[in-house]
Amino acid sequence: MSNALEKLREQEARLRERMKKVKHKIAVISGKGGVGKSIITVNLAMALASKGYSVGILDADIHGPSIPKMLGLHGMRLQSGPPGVFPVKGPMDVKVVSMDFLLPSEESPVIWRGPLKMSVIRQFLSDVVWGSLDFLLIDLPPGTGDEPLSVMQLLPEMDGAVIVTIPSEVSQLVVKKAVVFARELKIPVLGIIENMSYFICPNCGAEINIFQSGGGEKIAKELSVPFLGKIPLDPKICESGDKGVPFIVKHPESKPAKIFEEIVNKIEKSLKEKT
Ligand SMILES: Nc1ncnc2c1ncn2[C@@H]1O[C@H](COP(=O)(O)OP(=O)(O)OP(=O)(O)O)[C@@H](O)[C@H]1O
Ligand SMILES: [Mg+2]
């Protein structure tokens, strides 16, 4: 066997061994960018952690890692030791790994291409010492192209995918692609979340549908996948992301926080039914 092949096998075996200690691996995907995958990943992680689970987030968005910023961890560096690379601990003890922790400066884009990029990511993933986790949430790069596909293929035995969409008709079209993407990878679709579903007026509390709300629910029915919930467009959600304090930690009694909790309960239930 050639050296390169041997190294590859060894990395894959190491990754598999490490992933065995993670009970549930869930990918957060979307057909297109900017629909709120990262902010939703962060808040779902916090909702799970507040139920007492040990949680990790893998920010697999190589070109636009945004999880560290949303958790107030931007600028941190990964520490390494003999067993490998240790994740950075964020709010509620959530363990975080992101390409952002490896980049030399804020402005540095990652310009590795194709196979080289994947080999760096494979190496990187096989080196991370997650330890025992109940949940690992994986925030994928946007879309259903080569990059999210390659990252997903590196990770063995995913438990499910959560698909994020916004309620415009254009987004509904790409949701179908995301569902097909998950199905092709043989990953069960845990459900669809409709983000920016409606706006809550900060003055009077009225709920205003900016887009035509309800598309997410309709498409879930059409595709026979569960509908997990509608998250409102709330300036405080955006602000919390920008300030690096997770929304549900700062506003645990708010309506959106309750919705995140309900979504987590649904995910828990459907994972229990599977086992
Ligand atoms: N429900 C919401 N209310 C207010 N702001 C939101 C909401 N959802 C997302 N945002 C904001 O919209 C922006 C885009 O969200 P986010 O980065 O999570 O999207 P994404 O799908 O991960 O994007 P990308 O595809 O680039 O990775 C962020 O600034 C985020 O804080
Ligand atoms: Mg993102």
CSV table of N, CA and C in Angstrom, one decimal, residues 199-208:
chain,number,residue,atom,x,y,z
A,199,PHE,N,-42.4,39.1,11.4
A,199,PHE,CA,-41.7,40.1,12.2
A,199,PHE,C,-42.5,40.4,13.4
A,200,ILE,N,-41.9,40.5,14.6
A,200,ILE,CA,-42.6,40.9,15.7
A,200,ILE,C,-42.3,42.4,16.0
A,201,CYS,N,-43.3,43.2,15.9
A,201,CYS,CA,-43.1,44.7,16.1
A,201,CYS,C,-42.6,45.0,17.5
A,202,PRO,N,-41.4,45.6,17.6
A,202,PRO,CA,-40.9,45.8,18.9
A,202,PRO,C,-41.7,46.8,19.7
A,203,ASN,N,-42.6,47.6,19.1
A,203,ASN,CA,-43.4,48.6,19.8
A,203,ASN,C,-44.7,48.0,20.3
A,204,CYS,N,-45.4,47.3,19.4
A,204,CYS,CA,-46.7,46.8,19.8
A,204,CYS,C,-46.8,45.3,19.9
A,205,GLY,N,-45.8,44.6,19.5
A,205,GLY,CA,-45.8,43.1,19.6
A,205,GLY,C,-46.6,42.4,18.5
A,206,ALA,N,-47.1,43.2,17.6
A,206,ALA,CA,-47.9,42.6,16.5
A,206,ALA,C,-47.0,41.7,15.6
A,207,GLU,N,-47.6,40.6,15.1
A,207,GLU,CA,-46.8,39.8,14.2
A,207,GLU,C,-47.1,40.1,12.8
A,208,ILE,N,-46.1,40.5,12.0
A,208,ILE,CA,-46.3,40.9,10.6
A,208,ILE,C,-45.6,39.9,9.7
